[in-house]
Coordinates of C-alpha atoms in Angstrom, one line a residue:
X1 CA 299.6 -53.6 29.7
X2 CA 296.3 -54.2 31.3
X3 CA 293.7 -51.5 31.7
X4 CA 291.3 -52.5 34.5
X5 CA 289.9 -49.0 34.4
X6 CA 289.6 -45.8 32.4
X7 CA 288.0 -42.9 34.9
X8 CA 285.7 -41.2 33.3
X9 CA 286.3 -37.5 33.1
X10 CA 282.6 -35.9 34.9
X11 CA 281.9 -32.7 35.2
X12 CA 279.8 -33.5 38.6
X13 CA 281.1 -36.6 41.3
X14 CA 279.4 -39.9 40.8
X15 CA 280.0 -43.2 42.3
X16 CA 283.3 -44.8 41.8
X17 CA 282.0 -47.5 40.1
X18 CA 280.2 -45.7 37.4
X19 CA 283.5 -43.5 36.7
X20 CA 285.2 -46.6 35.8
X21 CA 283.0 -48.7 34.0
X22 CA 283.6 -49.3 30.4
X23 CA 283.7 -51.9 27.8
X24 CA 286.8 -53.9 27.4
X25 CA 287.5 -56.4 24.1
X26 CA 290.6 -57.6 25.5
X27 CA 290.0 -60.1 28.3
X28 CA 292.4 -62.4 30.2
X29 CA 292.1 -66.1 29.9
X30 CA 291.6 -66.3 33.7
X31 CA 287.7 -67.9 34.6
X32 CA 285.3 -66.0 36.6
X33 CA 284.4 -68.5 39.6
X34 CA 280.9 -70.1 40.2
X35 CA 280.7 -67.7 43.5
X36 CA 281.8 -64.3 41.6
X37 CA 279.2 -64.8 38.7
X38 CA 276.4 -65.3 41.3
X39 CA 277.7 -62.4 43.0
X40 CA 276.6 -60.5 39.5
X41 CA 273.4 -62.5 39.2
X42 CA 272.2 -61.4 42.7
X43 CA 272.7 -57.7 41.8
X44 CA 271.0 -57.9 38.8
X45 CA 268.2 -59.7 40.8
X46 CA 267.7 -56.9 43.0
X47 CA 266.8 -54.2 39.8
X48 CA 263.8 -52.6 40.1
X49 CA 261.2 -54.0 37.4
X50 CA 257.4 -52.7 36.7
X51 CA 255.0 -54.8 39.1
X52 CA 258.1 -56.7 40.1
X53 CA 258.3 -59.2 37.7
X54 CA 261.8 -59.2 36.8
X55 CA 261.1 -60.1 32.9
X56 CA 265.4 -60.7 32.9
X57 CA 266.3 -64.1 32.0
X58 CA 270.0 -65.0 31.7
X59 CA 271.5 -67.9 29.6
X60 CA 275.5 -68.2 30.4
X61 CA 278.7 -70.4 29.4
X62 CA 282.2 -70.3 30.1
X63 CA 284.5 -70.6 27.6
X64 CA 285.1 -74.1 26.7
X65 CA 281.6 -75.5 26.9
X66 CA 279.5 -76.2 24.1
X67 CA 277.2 -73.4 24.5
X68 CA 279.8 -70.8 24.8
X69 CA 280.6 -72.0 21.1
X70 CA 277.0 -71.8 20.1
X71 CA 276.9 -68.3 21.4
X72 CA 279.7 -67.3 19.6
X73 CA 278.2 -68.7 16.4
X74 CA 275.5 -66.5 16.6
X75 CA 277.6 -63.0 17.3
X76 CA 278.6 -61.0 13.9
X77 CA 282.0 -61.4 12.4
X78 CA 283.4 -58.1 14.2
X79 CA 282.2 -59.1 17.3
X80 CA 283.3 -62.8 17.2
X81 CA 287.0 -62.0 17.1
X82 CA 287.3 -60.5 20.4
X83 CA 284.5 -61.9 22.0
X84 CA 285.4 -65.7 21.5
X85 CA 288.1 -65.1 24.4
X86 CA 286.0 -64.0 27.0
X87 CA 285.7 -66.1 30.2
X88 CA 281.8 -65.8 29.6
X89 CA 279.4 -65.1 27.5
X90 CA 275.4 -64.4 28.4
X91 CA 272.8 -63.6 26.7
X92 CA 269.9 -61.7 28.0
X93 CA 266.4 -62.5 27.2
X94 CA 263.4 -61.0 28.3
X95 CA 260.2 -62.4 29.0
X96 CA 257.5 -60.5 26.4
X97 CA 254.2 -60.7 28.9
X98 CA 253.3 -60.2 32.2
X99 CA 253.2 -63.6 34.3
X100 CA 250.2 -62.1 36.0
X101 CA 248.1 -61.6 33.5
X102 CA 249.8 -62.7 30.1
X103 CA 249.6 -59.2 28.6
X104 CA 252.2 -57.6 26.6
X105 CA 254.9 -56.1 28.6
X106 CA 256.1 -52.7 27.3
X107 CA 258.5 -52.0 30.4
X108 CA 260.4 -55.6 30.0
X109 CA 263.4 -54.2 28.2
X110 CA 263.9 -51.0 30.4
X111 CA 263.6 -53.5 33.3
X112 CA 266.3 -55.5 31.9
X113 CA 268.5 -52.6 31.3
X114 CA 268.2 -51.6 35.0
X115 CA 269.3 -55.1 35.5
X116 CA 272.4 -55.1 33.6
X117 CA 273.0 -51.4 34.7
X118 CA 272.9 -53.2 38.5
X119 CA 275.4 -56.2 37.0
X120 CA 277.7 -53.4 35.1
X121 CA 278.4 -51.6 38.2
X122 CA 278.4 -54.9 40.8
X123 CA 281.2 -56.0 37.8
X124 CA 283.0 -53.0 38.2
X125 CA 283.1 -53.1 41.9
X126 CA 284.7 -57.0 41.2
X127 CA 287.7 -56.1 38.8
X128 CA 285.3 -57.5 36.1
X129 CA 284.8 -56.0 32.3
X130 CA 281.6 -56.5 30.8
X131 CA 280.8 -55.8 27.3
X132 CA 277.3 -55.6 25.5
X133 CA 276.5 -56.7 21.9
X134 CA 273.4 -55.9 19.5
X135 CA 274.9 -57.7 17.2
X136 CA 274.2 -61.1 16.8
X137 CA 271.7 -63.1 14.8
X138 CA 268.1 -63.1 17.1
X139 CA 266.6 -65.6 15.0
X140 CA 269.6 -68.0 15.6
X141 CA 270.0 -67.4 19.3
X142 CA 266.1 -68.8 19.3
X143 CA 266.8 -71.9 17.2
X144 CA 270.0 -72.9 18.8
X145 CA 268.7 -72.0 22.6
X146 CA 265.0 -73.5 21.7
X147 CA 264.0 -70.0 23.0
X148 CA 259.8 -70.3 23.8
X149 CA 257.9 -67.9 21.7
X150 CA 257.2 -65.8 25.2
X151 CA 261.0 -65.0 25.1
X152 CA 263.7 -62.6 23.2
X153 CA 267.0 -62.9 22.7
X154 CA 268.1 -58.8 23.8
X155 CA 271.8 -58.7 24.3
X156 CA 275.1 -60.7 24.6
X157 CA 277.6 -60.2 27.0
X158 CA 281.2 -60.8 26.9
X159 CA 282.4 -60.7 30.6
X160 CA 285.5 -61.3 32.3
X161 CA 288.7 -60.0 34.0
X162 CA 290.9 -57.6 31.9
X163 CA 293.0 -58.7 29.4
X164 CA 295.9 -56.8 27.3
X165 CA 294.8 -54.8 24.3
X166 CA 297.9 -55.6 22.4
X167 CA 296.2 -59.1 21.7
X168 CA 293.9 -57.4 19.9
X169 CA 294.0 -56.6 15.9
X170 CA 295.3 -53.1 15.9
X171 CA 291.7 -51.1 14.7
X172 CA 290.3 -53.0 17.7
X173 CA 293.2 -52.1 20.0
X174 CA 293.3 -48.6 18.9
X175 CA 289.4 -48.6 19.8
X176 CA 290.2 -50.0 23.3
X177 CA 292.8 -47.7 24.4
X178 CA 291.1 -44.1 22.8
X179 CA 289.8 -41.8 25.5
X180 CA 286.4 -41.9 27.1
X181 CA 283.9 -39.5 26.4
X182 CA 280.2 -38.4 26.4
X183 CA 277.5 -35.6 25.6
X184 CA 277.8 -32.7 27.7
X185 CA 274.4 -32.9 30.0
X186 CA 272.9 -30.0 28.5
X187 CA 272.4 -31.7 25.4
X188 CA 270.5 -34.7 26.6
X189 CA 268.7 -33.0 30.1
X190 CA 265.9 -30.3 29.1
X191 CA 264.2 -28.1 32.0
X192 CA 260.2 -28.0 31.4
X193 CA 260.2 -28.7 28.0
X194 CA 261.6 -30.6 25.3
X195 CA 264.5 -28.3 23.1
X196 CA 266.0 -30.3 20.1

């Protein structure tokens, strides 16, 4: 059983894409071609970013390379069982200053977000799963990648077509199957002021 998508339940009608884009574990061994992942890149290339300077930097392997290992070497035990498989792995950096002027850059990791938000739903539109990590090792990501100081290691992706959650262990198959869900709007959208 594959699940390419699992509709989110709204309470208002959003884009198609949005609805049914999650985070999938279980990925099939089939390779995302040259042509698809630029497809991704040019969406993410087209995010808004403050004074345009599109802070996002992308470093990407397929599985089978050297680098793809490296990346995996880097990830946290829970996240390297599932992730290993994926047809791709990226990690997302962002660029600390401002090419401009070389001051610091408060807006480069909500610029990169909108990125990925921009890839997330491009993905979706492909058949693609995406899935983001926090956890990995920064420190290592900078050794083994030779990051410059100007740069940091944000996320990791694991990306590719949808696999069967039954080759999953069963806690991370039970995960991958569970039901959707989110905070109702009201408890995240306040009118005028802020209510906690």
């Amino acid at each position: 059983m594959i699940l390419e998508a699992k509709e989110a339940k709204t309470q208002y009608h959003i884009l198609k894409e949005i609805k049914d884009r999650w985070s999938p574990r279980a990925f099939a061994p089939k390779p995302v071609d040259t042509e698809t992942l630029n497809t991704l890149f040019e969406a993410m290339r087209w995010a808004s970013s403050s004074m345009n300077e599109q802070p996002w930097r992308v470093i990407y392997a397929h599985k089978g390379e050297e680098a793809h290992a490296k990346i995996v070497e880097t990830l946290m035990p829970g996240n390297q069982v599932w992730a290993e498989q994926a047809p791709v792995l990226m990690i997302n950096l962002v660029k600390k200053t401002y090419t401009r002027n070389g001051s610091p850059n408060k807006s480069a990791h909500h610029d990169l977000g909108l990125a990925i938000g921009n890839l997330a739903l491009q993905a979706t539109a492909e058949g693609i799963g995406l899935h983001q990590m926090g956890g990995f090792h920064k420190a290592q990501v900078e050794e083994l990648f030779e990051l410059p100081e100007d740069f940091e290691a944000v996320t990791i992706i694991a990306l590719g077509y949808f696999g069967d959650p039954d080759q999953l262990p069963e806690a991370l198959r039970d995960r991958e199957l569970e039901e959707r869900n989110r905070m109702p709007i009201d408890e995240f959208v306040h009118h005028g002021q802020f209510l906690s």
